[in-house]
Coordinates of C-alpha atoms in Angstrom, one line a residue:
M52 CA 35.4 -11.4 -8.3
A53 CA 37.6 -9.6 -5.8
A54 CA 35.8 -6.3 -6.1
K55 CA 32.4 -8.0 -5.7
E56 CA 33.7 -9.9 -2.6
D57 CA 34.8 -6.6 -1.1
L58 CA 31.3 -5.2 -1.6
Y59 CA 29.7 -8.2 0.1
A60 CA 32.2 -7.9 3.0
K61 CA 30.6 -4.5 3.7
V62 CA 27.3 -6.0 4.5
T63 CA 28.1 -8.6 7.2
P64 CA 25.7 -8.5 10.2
R65 CA 26.3 -5.4 12.3
R66 CA 25.8 -7.3 15.6
Q67 CA 25.0 -10.7 16.9
R68 CA 21.9 -11.1 19.1
Q69 CA 22.0 -13.3 22.2
S70 CA 18.4 -13.9 23.1
R71 CA 15.1 -12.1 22.6
P72 CA 14.6 -10.9 26.2
S73 CA 17.9 -9.1 26.3
T74 CA 17.8 -5.4 25.5
V75 CA 19.9 -4.3 22.6
K76 CA 20.1 -0.7 21.3
H77 CA 20.2 -0.1 17.6
G78 CA 22.8 2.6 17.7
S79 CA 22.4 5.8 15.7
T80 CA 20.5 5.8 12.4
L81 CA 23.8 6.9 10.8
D82 CA 25.6 3.9 12.1
V83 CA 22.9 1.5 11.0
L84 CA 22.7 2.9 7.5
L85 CA 26.4 3.2 7.0
S86 CA 26.9 -0.3 8.3
M87 CA 24.4 -1.5 5.7
G88 CA 26.3 0.2 2.8
F89 CA 23.6 2.5 1.5
P90 CA 24.9 4.2 -1.7
K91 CA 25.5 7.9 -1.8
T92 CA 22.8 8.4 -4.4
R93 CA 20.4 7.1 -1.8
A94 CA 19.6 4.1 -3.8
F95 CA 16.3 3.0 -4.4
L96 CA 14.0 2.9 -1.8
L97 CA 11.8 2.1 -3.7
I98 CA 10.4 1.7 -5.6
I99 CA 10.8 1.2 -3.2
S100 CA 8.5 1.6 -2.8
C101 CA 7.9 1.5 -5.4
V102 CA 7.1 2.3 -7.8
L103 CA 3.6 3.4 -8.2
G104 CA 3.5 1.4 -11.3
C105 CA 5.5 -1.3 -9.8
V106 CA 4.8 -2.8 -6.5
I107 CA 4.7 -0.7 -3.4
C108 CA 4.0 2.9 -3.0
F109 CA 7.2 4.7 -2.2
S110 CA 5.6 7.2 0.0
R111 CA 4.9 4.4 2.4
L112 CA 8.3 2.7 2.0
F113 CA 10.1 6.0 2.7
S114 CA 7.7 8.4 4.4
H115 CA 10.7 10.7 4.1
V116 CA 13.5 9.9 1.6
D117 CA 15.6 13.0 2.1
D118 CA 18.0 11.4 4.5
P119 CA 21.7 12.5 4.3
F120 CA 23.0 9.2 5.5
L121 CA 22.9 7.1 2.4
D122 CA 26.4 8.0 1.1
D123 CA 28.2 4.7 0.6
P124 CA 28.7 4.2 -3.1
L125 CA 27.6 0.5 -3.2
P126 CA 26.8 -0.5 -6.7
R127 CA 23.8 -2.7 -7.6
E128 CA 23.8 -5.9 -9.6
Y129 CA 22.3 -5.7 -13.1
V130 CA 21.0 -8.4 -15.4
L131 CA 19.3 -8.5 -18.8
Y132 CA 16.3 -10.8 -19.3
L133 CA 13.8 -11.5 -22.0
R134 CA 10.3 -11.4 -20.5
P135 CA 7.2 -12.9 -22.2
S136 CA 4.0 -11.0 -22.6
G137 CA 0.6 -11.6 -24.1
P138 CA -1.1 -15.1 -24.2
L139 CA 2.1 -17.0 -23.4
L140 CA 2.6 -15.0 -20.3
Q141 CA -1.0 -15.7 -19.2
Q142 CA -0.3 -19.4 -19.5
L143 CA 3.0 -19.2 -17.7
S144 CA 1.3 -17.2 -14.9
H145 CA -1.4 -19.8 -14.7
F146 CA 1.3 -22.5 -14.4
W147 CA 3.0 -20.5 -11.6
Q148 CA -0.4 -20.2 -9.8
Q149 CA -1.4 -23.8 -10.1
S150 CA 2.0 -25.3 -9.3
R151 CA 2.1 -23.2 -6.1
F152 CA -1.3 -24.2 -5.1
S153 CA -0.7 -27.9 -5.8
C154 CA 2.9 -28.3 -4.8
G155 CA 3.9 -25.3 -2.8
K156 CA 6.6 -22.8 -3.7
N157 CA 9.8 -24.0 -5.4
K158 CA 12.9 -22.0 -6.4
A159 CA 11.6 -21.0 -9.8
H160 CA 8.9 -19.0 -8.1
N161 CA 11.4 -16.5 -6.7
I162 CA 11.6 -14.8 -10.1
F163 CA 9.0 -14.2 -12.8
P164 CA 9.1 -16.2 -16.1
H165 CA 12.1 -15.1 -18.2
I166 CA 15.1 -16.0 -20.4
T167 CA 18.5 -15.0 -19.0
L168 CA 20.6 -13.2 -21.6
C169 CA 23.6 -12.3 -19.4
Q170 CA 25.1 -12.9 -16.0
F171 CA 24.6 -10.5 -13.2
F172 CA 27.2 -7.6 -13.4
M173 CA 28.1 -4.5 -11.5
C174 CA 27.4 -0.9 -12.6
P175 CA 28.1 2.3 -10.7
D176 CA 25.0 4.5 -10.0
G177 CA 26.5 7.2 -12.2
K178 CA 26.6 4.9 -15.2
V179 CA 23.1 3.6 -15.1
E180 CA 21.6 6.1 -17.5
A181 CA 24.3 5.2 -20.1
L182 CA 23.6 1.5 -19.4
S183 CA 19.9 2.1 -20.2
E184 CA 20.9 3.9 -23.4
A185 CA 23.1 0.9 -24.4
L186 CA 20.0 -1.4 -24.2
Q187 CA 17.9 1.0 -26.2
A188 CA 20.7 1.3 -28.9
T189 CA 21.0 -2.5 -29.0
V190 CA 17.2 -3.1 -29.4
T191 CA 17.0 -0.4 -32.1
K192 CA 19.9 -2.1 -34.0
W193 CA 18.2 -5.5 -33.8
K194 CA 14.7 -4.3 -34.9
G195 CA 13.0 -6.9 -37.0
R196 CA 16.0 -9.3 -36.9
I197 CA 14.7 -11.7 -34.2
P198 CA 12.2 -14.2 -35.7
M199 CA 8.9 -14.6 -33.8
P200 CA 7.5 -16.5 -32.2
L201 CA 10.4 -18.1 -30.4
P202 CA 10.2 -21.9 -30.8
L203 CA 10.2 -23.5 -27.3
E204 CA 10.5 -27.1 -26.3
L205 CA 9.5 -28.6 -23.0
Y206 CA 12.2 -30.5 -21.0
T207 CA 11.6 -32.4 -17.8
S208 CA 13.8 -34.3 -15.4
S209 CA 13.6 -35.4 -11.8
T210 CA 14.9 -32.0 -10.6
F211 CA 14.2 -29.5 -13.3
I212 CA 11.4 -28.5 -15.7
G213 CA 11.8 -25.8 -18.3
L214 CA 11.1 -24.6 -21.9
F215 CA 14.2 -24.5 -24.0
V216 CA 14.7 -22.1 -27.0
D217 CA 15.4 -23.8 -30.3
E218 CA 19.2 -24.0 -30.7
Q219 CA 19.4 -22.1 -33.9
L220 CA 17.4 -19.2 -32.6
A221 CA 19.2 -19.3 -29.3
E222 CA 22.3 -18.4 -31.2
V223 CA 20.6 -15.3 -32.6
L224 CA 19.6 -14.2 -29.1
K225 CA 23.2 -14.8 -27.8
H226 CA 24.4 -12.5 -30.6
F227 CA 21.9 -9.9 -29.4
A228 CA 23.2 -10.3 -25.9
A229 CA 26.8 -10.0 -27.1
D230 CA 25.9 -6.7 -28.9
F231 CA 24.4 -5.4 -25.7
A232 CA 27.6 -6.3 -23.9
T233 CA 29.6 -4.3 -26.4
E234 CA 27.3 -1.3 -26.2
A235 CA 27.4 -1.5 -22.4
T236 CA 31.2 -1.4 -22.4
A237 CA 31.3 1.5 -24.8
K238 CA 28.7 3.6 -23.2
A239 CA 28.8 2.7 -19.5
D240 CA 32.3 1.2 -19.2
V241 CA 31.0 -2.0 -17.6
H242 CA 31.8 -5.6 -18.3
V243 CA 28.8 -7.7 -19.3
E244 CA 29.2 -11.5 -19.8
P245 CA 26.5 -12.9 -22.1
H246 CA 24.8 -16.1 -20.9
K247 CA 26.6 -19.1 -22.5
K248 CA 24.4 -21.9 -21.4
Q249 CA 21.3 -23.1 -23.2
L250 CA 18.6 -20.4 -23.2
H251 CA 15.4 -21.4 -21.5
V252 CA 12.5 -20.4 -19.3
T253 CA 12.7 -22.2 -16.0
L254 CA 9.3 -23.6 -14.9
A255 CA 10.3 -25.5 -11.7
Y256 CA 13.4 -26.7 -9.8
H257 CA 14.4 -27.8 -6.3
F258 CA 11.0 -29.4 -5.9
Q259 CA 10.1 -32.6 -4.1
S260 CA 10.3 -35.7 -6.3
S261 CA 6.8 -36.6 -5.4
H262 CA 5.6 -33.4 -7.1
L263 CA 7.1 -34.3 -10.4
P264 CA 4.0 -35.9 -12.0
V265 CA 1.7 -32.9 -11.1
L266 CA 4.3 -30.3 -12.3
E267 CA 5.0 -32.2 -15.5
K268 CA 1.2 -32.5 -16.2
L269 CA 0.8 -28.7 -15.7
A270 CA 3.8 -27.9 -17.8
K271 CA 2.5 -30.0 -20.7
S272 CA -0.7 -28.0 -20.7
I273 CA 1.2 -24.9 -21.7
D274 CA 0.7 -24.0 -25.4
V275 CA 4.2 -22.9 -26.3
S276 CA 2.9 -21.7 -29.7
S277 CA 0.8 -19.0 -28.1
G278 CA 1.3 -15.4 -29.3
C279 CA 4.0 -13.5 -27.4
D280 CA 5.9 -10.3 -27.6
W281 CA 9.2 -10.7 -25.8
L282 CA 10.5 -7.7 -23.9
A283 CA 14.2 -7.1 -23.3
V284 CA 14.3 -5.8 -19.7
L285 CA 17.2 -4.5 -17.7
F286 CA 16.8 -5.2 -14.0
S287 CA 18.9 -4.4 -10.9
R288 CA 18.9 -5.8 -7.4
D289 CA 20.5 -4.8 -4.1
I290 CA 23.5 -7.0 -3.7
R291 CA 23.4 -6.7 0.1
F292 CA 20.3 -8.9 0.2
A293 CA 21.1 -11.3 -2.7
N294 CA 21.2 -14.3 -0.4
H295 CA 18.4 -13.3 1.9
E296 CA 14.8 -14.4 1.9
T297 CA 12.3 -11.7 1.0
L298 CA 9.2 -11.2 3.2
Q299 CA 6.4 -8.7 2.8
V300 CA 4.7 -6.9 5.7
M301 CA 1.0 -7.8 5.9
Y302 CA 0.1 -5.9 9.1
P303 CA 1.6 -2.8 10.9
Y304 CA 3.5 -3.4 14.1
L305 CA 4.8 -0.9 16.7
P306 CA 7.9 -2.2 18.7
Q307 CA 7.4 -3.1 22.3
N308 CA 11.1 -3.4 23.0
D309 CA 14.3 -1.7 21.8
D310 CA 15.4 -4.6 19.7
E311 CA 12.2 -4.9 17.7
L312 CA 11.5 -3.5 14.2
E313 CA 8.6 -1.2 13.3
L314 CA 6.6 -2.7 10.5
L315 CA 4.7 -0.7 7.8
T316 CA 2.1 -2.5 5.7
G317 CA 3.5 -3.2 2.2
D318 CA 7.2 -2.8 3.2
F319 CA 9.6 -5.6 2.4
I320 CA 11.8 -7.4 5.0
F321 CA 15.1 -9.2 4.1
M322 CA 15.8 -12.1 6.3
S323 CA 19.2 -13.9 6.4
P324 CA 19.1 -17.6 7.6
V325 CA 22.3 -17.2 9.5
E326 CA 20.7 -14.5 11.8
Q327 CA 17.7 -16.6 12.8
S328 CA 19.4 -19.0 15.3
T329 CA 19.1 -16.5 18.2
A330 CA 15.5 -15.5 17.5
S331 CA 12.8 -16.9 19.8
E332 CA 10.0 -19.0 18.4
G333 CA 7.5 -17.0 16.5
W334 CA 10.0 -14.2 15.8
V335 CA 12.4 -13.5 13.0
F336 CA 15.3 -11.1 12.6
G337 CA 15.2 -9.0 9.5
T338 CA 16.1 -5.7 7.8
S339 CA 13.5 -3.3 6.5
L340 CA 13.8 -2.2 2.9
A341 CA 11.9 1.0 3.7
T342 CA 14.1 2.3 6.6
G343 CA 17.3 0.2 6.4
L344 CA 16.9 -0.7 10.1
S345 CA 17.2 -4.2 11.5
G346 CA 15.5 -5.9 14.4
L347 CA 13.1 -8.6 15.6
L348 CA 9.6 -8.9 14.2
P349 CA 6.6 -11.2 14.8
E350 CA 6.6 -13.9 12.1
N351 CA 2.8 -13.9 11.7
Y352 CA 2.9 -10.3 10.6
V353 CA 4.8 -11.1 7.3
S354 CA 4.4 -13.4 4.4
R355 CA 6.9 -14.9 2.0
A356 CA 7.5 -12.8 -1.1
D357 CA 9.4 -13.3 -4.3
E358 CA 13.0 -12.1 -4.6
S359 CA 12.1 -10.1 -7.8
D360 CA 9.5 -8.2 -5.9
T361 CA 12.2 -5.7 -4.9
W362 CA 14.0 -5.5 -8.2
V363 CA 14.1 -2.3 -10.2
V364 CA 13.5 -2.0 -14.0
H365 CA 15.8 0.4 -15.8
G366 CA 14.6 -0.2 -19.3
S367 CA 12.0 -2.4 -21.1
H368 CA 11.8 -2.7 -24.8
S369 CA 9.7 -4.8 -27.2
V370 CA 11.8 -7.1 -29.3
L371 CA 8.8 -7.5 -31.7
N372 CA 8.4 -3.7 -32.1
C373 CA 11.7 -2.1 -31.3
A374 CA 10.7 1.4 -32.3
S375 CA 9.8 2.5 -28.8
P376 CA 10.2 1.4 -25.2
S377 CA 7.5 -0.6 -23.6
N378 CA 6.6 -0.3 -19.9
S379 CA 9.9 1.4 -19.3
G380 CA 8.9 2.9 -16.0
S381 CA 10.7 1.6 -12.9
T382 CA 8.4 -1.3 -12.2
M383 CA 10.3 -3.7 -10.0
G384 CA 8.9 -7.1 -10.5
G385 CA 7.3 -5.4 -7.8
L386 CA 8.9 -2.4 -6.2
L387 CA 9.5 1.0 -7.6
F388 CA 12.2 2.5 -5.8
D389 CA 15.0 3.2 -8.1
G390 CA 16.8 6.4 -7.8
Q391 CA 18.1 9.5 -6.2
L392 CA 15.9 9.5 -3.2
N393 CA 16.9 12.8 -1.8
D394 CA 17.2 15.0 -4.8
S395 CA 15.9 18.5 -4.0
L396 CA 12.4 19.0 -5.2
L397 CA 9.6 21.3 -4.6
D398 CA 5.9 20.6 -4.7
S399 CA 2.8 22.3 -3.5
L400 CA -0.9 22.2 -2.9
M401 CA -3.2 21.9 -5.9
D402 CA -6.1 24.1 -6.9
P403 CA -9.1 22.8 -4.9
S404 CA -11.5 24.4 -7.3
T405 CA -10.5 21.8 -10.0
L406 CA -11.3 18.8 -7.8
T407 CA -14.2 16.8 -9.2
G408 CA -15.5 13.3 -8.6
L409 CA -14.1 12.9 -5.1
C410 CA -16.1 12.1 -1.9
P411 CA -17.2 15.2 0.1
P412 CA -14.6 16.1 2.7
M413 CA -15.2 15.2 6.3
Q414 CA -15.8 18.0 8.8
V415 CA -13.1 18.7 11.3
S416 CA -14.2 17.4 14.7
R417 CA -12.7 20.2 16.6
P418 CA -15.1 23.2 16.7
A419 CA -13.6 26.5 15.6
N420 CA -12.5 28.7 18.4
Q421 CA -13.6 32.2 17.6
S422 CA -11.0 33.7 19.8
S423 CA -8.2 31.9 18.1
L424 CA -9.3 33.2 14.7
S425 CA -7.9 36.6 15.5
R426 CA -4.5 35.1 16.5
M427 CA -1.7 34.8 13.9
R428 CA -1.4 31.3 12.6
L429 CA 1.4 29.5 10.8
F430 CA 0.6 26.4 8.7
V431 CA 3.5 24.3 7.4
C432 CA 2.8 21.5 4.9
R433 CA 5.0 19.0 3.1
H434 CA 4.7 18.7 -0.7
G435 CA 3.0 15.8 -2.5
E436 CA 4.4 12.6 -4.0
R437 CA 7.3 13.2 -6.4
M438 CA 8.0 11.5 -9.7
D439 CA 11.6 10.4 -8.8
V440 CA 10.4 8.7 -5.6
V441 CA 7.7 6.7 -7.4
F442 CA 9.5 6.0 -10.7
G443 CA 13.1 6.2 -9.6
K444 CA 15.8 8.7 -10.3
H445 CA 16.1 7.4 -13.9
W446 CA 12.5 8.4 -14.7
I447 CA 13.8 11.1 -17.1
T448 CA 15.4 8.4 -19.4
Q449 CA 12.1 6.6 -19.4
C450 CA 10.0 9.7 -20.3
F451 CA 12.1 11.7 -22.7
D452 CA 13.2 10.6 -26.1
S453 CA 16.5 11.4 -27.8
K454 CA 15.2 14.8 -28.8
G455 CA 14.1 15.8 -25.3
R456 CA 10.4 15.3 -26.0
Y457 CA 8.3 14.1 -23.0
F458 CA 5.9 11.2 -23.0
R459 CA 4.4 9.5 -20.0
S460 CA 4.6 5.7 -19.6
N461 CA 2.3 5.5 -16.6
L462 CA -1.0 7.1 -15.7
N463 CA 0.6 8.5 -12.5
M464 CA 2.8 10.6 -14.6
P465 CA 1.8 14.2 -15.6
S466 CA 0.2 14.3 -19.1
S467 CA 2.6 17.1 -20.0
L468 CA 5.6 18.9 -18.6
P469 CA 6.8 22.5 -19.4
A470 CA 10.0 22.9 -21.4
R471 CA 13.1 23.9 -19.3
S472 CA 15.6 26.6 -20.4
G473 CA 18.5 24.2 -19.8
G474 CA 16.7 21.2 -21.4
H475 CA 15.0 18.3 -19.9
R476 CA 18.0 17.4 -17.7
D477 CA 17.0 20.3 -15.5
Y478 CA 14.3 18.0 -14.2
D479 CA 17.0 15.8 -12.7
K480 CA 17.2 17.7 -9.4
D481 CA 14.0 19.7 -9.8
C482 CA 11.4 17.1 -10.2
P483 CA 7.6 17.5 -10.7
I484 CA 4.9 15.8 -8.6
T485 CA 3.0 12.8 -9.8
V486 CA -0.7 12.8 -10.7
F487 CA -1.4 11.1 -7.4
G488 CA 0.7 13.8 -5.6
S489 CA -1.6 16.3 -7.2
T490 CA -4.6 14.4 -5.9
Q491 CA -3.1 14.3 -2.4
A492 CA -2.7 18.1 -2.5
R493 CA -6.1 18.7 -3.9
L494 CA -7.7 16.8 -0.9
V495 CA -5.8 19.1 1.5
G496 CA -6.7 22.2 -0.5
E497 CA -10.4 21.2 -0.6
A498 CA -10.3 20.5 3.2
L499 CA -8.9 23.9 3.9
L500 CA -11.7 25.5 1.9
E501 CA -14.3 23.4 3.6
S502 CA -13.0 24.4 7.0
H503 CA -13.5 28.1 5.9
T504 CA -9.8 28.7 6.5
T505 CA -8.5 31.8 4.8
I506 CA -4.9 31.8 3.7
D507 CA -3.4 35.3 3.6
F508 CA 0.1 34.5 2.5
V509 CA 1.6 31.5 0.8
Y510 CA 5.4 30.9 0.8
C511 CA 7.2 28.2 -1.2
P512 CA 10.9 27.4 -1.9
Y513 CA 11.9 27.3 -5.6
G514 CA 10.3 24.6 -7.7
L515 CA 8.7 23.6 -10.9
M516 CA 6.0 25.4 -12.9
P517 CA 3.4 22.6 -12.1
V518 CA 4.2 23.0 -8.4
F519 CA 3.5 26.7 -8.4
R520 CA 0.5 26.3 -10.5
S521 CA -0.8 24.0 -7.8
A522 CA 0.1 26.4 -5.0
S523 CA -1.7 29.2 -6.9
G524 CA -4.9 27.3 -6.5
L525 CA -4.9 28.2 -2.8
Q526 CA -5.4 31.9 -3.4
Q527 CA -8.8 33.1 -2.5
E528 CA -10.4 35.2 -5.3
G529 CA -7.0 36.0 -6.7
K530 CA -5.9 37.9 -3.6
T531 CA -2.9 35.7 -2.6
K532 CA 0.2 35.5 -4.7
I533 CA 2.9 32.9 -4.1
R534 CA 6.1 34.3 -2.6
V535 CA 9.1 32.4 -3.7
E536 CA 11.5 32.1 -0.7
P537 CA 14.8 30.3 -1.3
G538 CA 15.5 30.4 2.4
L539 CA 12.8 27.7 2.9
F540 CA 14.8 25.2 0.8
E541 CA 15.6 21.9 2.5
W542 CA 19.0 21.0 4.1
T543 CA 21.4 21.3 1.2
K544 CA 23.4 18.4 2.5
W545 CA 20.6 16.3 1.2
V546 CA 21.1 17.5 -2.4
S547 CA 23.2 15.1 -4.5
G548 CA 26.1 16.3 -6.5
T549 CA 28.2 19.4 -6.2
C550 CA 25.7 22.0 -7.1
L551 CA 22.1 23.1 -6.3
P552 CA 19.2 22.5 -8.7
T553 CA 18.5 24.8 -11.6
W554 CA 15.3 26.5 -10.8
I555 CA 12.8 28.5 -12.8
P556 CA 12.9 32.2 -12.0
P557 CA 9.8 33.8 -10.6
A558 CA 9.5 36.1 -13.6
D559 CA 9.3 33.1 -15.9
L560 CA 6.7 31.5 -13.6
A561 CA 4.6 34.7 -13.8
A562 CA 5.1 34.7 -17.6
A563 CA 3.5 31.3 -17.7
N564 CA 0.3 32.8 -16.1
L565 CA 1.2 31.5 -12.6
S566 CA 0.2 33.7 -9.7
V567 CA 3.7 34.5 -8.4
D568 CA 4.6 37.7 -6.6
T569 CA 7.4 39.1 -8.8
T570 CA 7.8 42.1 -6.5
Y571 CA 8.7 39.9 -3.5
R572 CA 12.3 40.1 -2.4
P573 CA 13.5 37.0 -0.6
H574 CA 14.9 37.2 2.9
I575 CA 17.6 34.7 1.9
P576 CA 18.5 34.9 -1.8
I577 CA 19.8 31.9 -3.7
S578 CA 23.3 33.3 -3.6
K579 CA 23.3 32.7 0.1
L580 CA 22.6 29.0 -0.2
T581 CA 25.6 26.8 -0.1
V582 CA 26.0 23.1 -1.0
S583 CA 26.5 20.7 1.9
E584 CA 25.7 23.2 4.6
S585 CA 26.1 22.1 8.2
Y586 CA 23.0 21.0 10.2
D587 CA 23.4 24.1 12.5
T588 CA 23.4 26.3 9.4
Y589 CA 20.3 24.8 8.1
I590 CA 18.4 25.0 11.4
S591 CA 19.5 28.6 11.9
R592 CA 18.5 29.5 8.3
S593 CA 15.0 28.0 8.7
F594 CA 14.4 29.7 12.0
Q595 CA 15.6 33.1 10.6
V596 CA 13.5 33.0 7.5
T597 CA 10.4 31.8 9.4
R598 CA 10.7 34.5 12.0
E599 CA 11.2 37.2 9.4
I600 CA 8.2 36.0 7.4
L601 CA 6.0 36.1 10.4
T602 CA 7.3 39.6 11.2
E603 CA 6.6 41.0 7.8
C604 CA 3.1 39.5 7.7
K605 CA 2.1 40.6 11.2
N606 CA -0.9 43.0 11.1
L607 CA -1.3 42.4 7.4
G608 CA -3.1 39.0 7.7
N609 CA -3.7 36.3 10.3
T610 CA -2.6 33.1 8.4
V611 CA 0.6 32.2 6.7
L612 CA 1.0 28.9 4.8
I613 CA 4.5 27.5 4.0
V614 CA 4.5 24.6 1.5
A615 CA 7.9 23.0 1.5
H616 CA 9.7 19.9 2.7
A617 CA 9.1 17.3 5.4
S618 CA 12.0 18.8 7.3
S619 CA 10.3 22.2 7.3
L620 CA 7.5 21.0 9.7
E621 CA 10.2 20.6 12.3
A622 CA 12.7 23.2 11.3
C623 CA 10.2 26.1 10.8
T624 CA 8.2 25.5 14.0
R625 CA 10.4 24.3 16.8
Q626 CA 12.4 27.4 17.7
I627 CA 9.5 29.8 17.4
Q628 CA 8.0 27.8 20.3
G629 CA 11.1 28.8 22.4
L630 CA 12.5 25.2 22.1
S631 CA 16.1 24.4 21.5
P632 CA 17.0 22.5 18.2
Q633 CA 17.2 18.8 18.4
N634 CA 20.5 17.1 17.5
S635 CA 20.8 16.0 13.9
K636 CA 20.1 12.3 14.6
D637 CA 16.9 12.9 16.5
F638 CA 15.9 15.5 13.9
V639 CA 16.2 12.9 11.1
Q640 CA 14.2 10.4 13.1
V641 CA 11.3 12.9 13.4
V642 CA 11.5 14.0 9.8
R643 CA 11.5 10.5 8.3
K644 CA 8.1 9.9 9.9
I645 CA 6.4 12.9 8.2
P646 CA 4.3 11.7 5.2
Y647 CA 3.4 13.5 2.1
L648 CA 1.0 16.4 2.8
G649 CA 1.9 16.2 6.5
F650 CA 0.4 19.3 7.9
C651 CA 1.0 21.2 11.2
A652 CA -0.3 24.4 12.7
C653 CA 1.2 27.0 15.1
E654 CA -0.6 29.8 16.9
E655 CA 0.9 32.9 18.5
M656 CA -0.2 33.2 22.1
G657 CA -1.5 36.8 22.3
D658 CA 1.1 39.4 21.6
T659 CA 3.8 37.7 23.6
G660 CA 5.7 36.5 20.6
V661 CA 5.4 32.9 22.0
W662 CA 4.0 30.3 19.7
Q663 CA 2.6 26.8 20.3
L664 CA 1.6 23.9 18.2
V665 CA -2.2 23.4 17.9
D666 CA -4.6 21.1 16.1
P667 CA -4.7 21.9 12.4
P668 CA -8.1 23.0 10.9
I669 CA -8.2 19.9 8.7
L670 CA -8.0 16.2 9.2
P671 CA -4.8 14.2 8.4
L672 CA -4.3 12.5 5.1
T673 CA -3.4 8.8 5.1
H674 CA -3.0 6.4 2.2
G675 CA -1.6 2.9 1.8
P676 CA 0.6 1.1 -0.7
N677 CA -0.6 0.7 -4.2
H678 CA 0.5 -2.1 -6.4
S679 CA 1.1 -2.0 -10.1
F680 CA -1.6 -3.7 -12.1
N681 CA -0.9 -5.5 -15.4
W682 CA -4.0 -7.2 -16.6
R683 CA -2.0 -9.6 -18.8
E684 CA -0.3 -11.0 -15.7
M685 CA -3.2 -10.6 -13.2
L686 CA -6.3 -11.8 -15.0
I687 CA -5.4 -15.4 -15.6
Q688 CA -7.6 -17.1 -18.1
D689 CA -8.1 -20.9 -17.6

């Protein structure tokens, strides 16, 4: 336990508050994040958000996840559960709903219905994929060996109500858990302790004694013989908040004082009871899952959530049919936010001509200024939603089988992906956009067409074939080919590991019938990019390549579009306005607020060489959190 205690020691409150009226500065974002122990692999933030497919849309939880300040290798806690599905789950969900309505929330409601197969254990981020493989190997080995249905017997006492597994079959499940522990040690070098107590599904505990008759009556109405397929599911949770209460933001809130926390609808807040004594009535002190920042927030802007709403799924396999994984996307009992949040990825705008079935775009309220149309313009746009942000950094293990064949486990995943020369592991740092990310980009592409905006040149950093296929949709009548410019790549300090991603060469993109300019010679070739470059180097590189792009396009066309990263909106436009670069801390604060498909426009003021930011020709794009929907769990049948 010593190692685990050391980890918990890292997450003690950063500061003690005196009283609400006093003004307390947060300190730098770097200090806040490091004091909270964020892992180097930029753990989960989402899911968290989610997890489109889990609970909260990641693009809202982390409007920008490419932060370089999540470097503390703090492991997560993992656990293996059996989760029911089918008719039995419907009945258990109905019990959860009715017992909450009749008696209020008790401790059992913090976690969904399950059977615990092992104790919580630690696993380094780098071993998670091997751990998932250990579960899959165990399930495959046990295919057809676990009798179904599991015989369950109701047990009630004055403090506990639960469904216990028949003792003989419980021994079978314990052997299954022991085999998983062995596989986990062999493949991931972690210690897993199988659950030694009686196996059961907890229905209620820590409830008021006066509620026992009602809870017992509801429990007896559960038909334990109902059909059920049990799923072996590997979950993880952030150990920093294991003893905190989980709240969910219901309404947005902008801070009025320095010690207050900004709230985004759908975000989760972790609240420690020991930190509440200094908060004024009607206020609580908490930590945002989306930003990692702590502060005061109005109590009536949040509601109580379940602890498991912020858990991450790393593998889910049917015990009844062990041939293939079931729902193995990162669906946190709620939140999808498992993974390498700041891996380098490239995305782009989609072909607006393929857009069907959407509402007609709204017209821009600002009338076109005819005199401005002759001026040179620069548009910079952030890419669309990425697969790893929504489904976690381990989405590859969820979507590729042992032979490297891709399959999607969620409708928000592309129906197909192109093969990579280095195998599917090349997607690890060079990730595609989601279906929803494509839709986001289509909306922007259609709005540009509707505003009669002509794009003369399109520049993108390196990226995946689907990304460039999307960007190629912006060309008008085939005139505009995409120019691949490595110099537009994001701050390389935000790339995990010791090497840059493996990118698809422009010639290969063109061979795949993508409209890429193979004659274009980059201003900054890949060979000039270095891993973990300084902030000053990144800012200078971005300014240099933007200035050279504008120079080479001058007198050849009026409008240049750069589709790159959130940081590009700041890095590619600030210095051409004659402004000095911000310091790195302020830069990160600006960048993290730029959403997917964030769009900005600059215009050159005459022939002076001076540029200024102006209103874009299109309206902004805003979307909110989207929760995973499972009809078996949601549509409760009485």
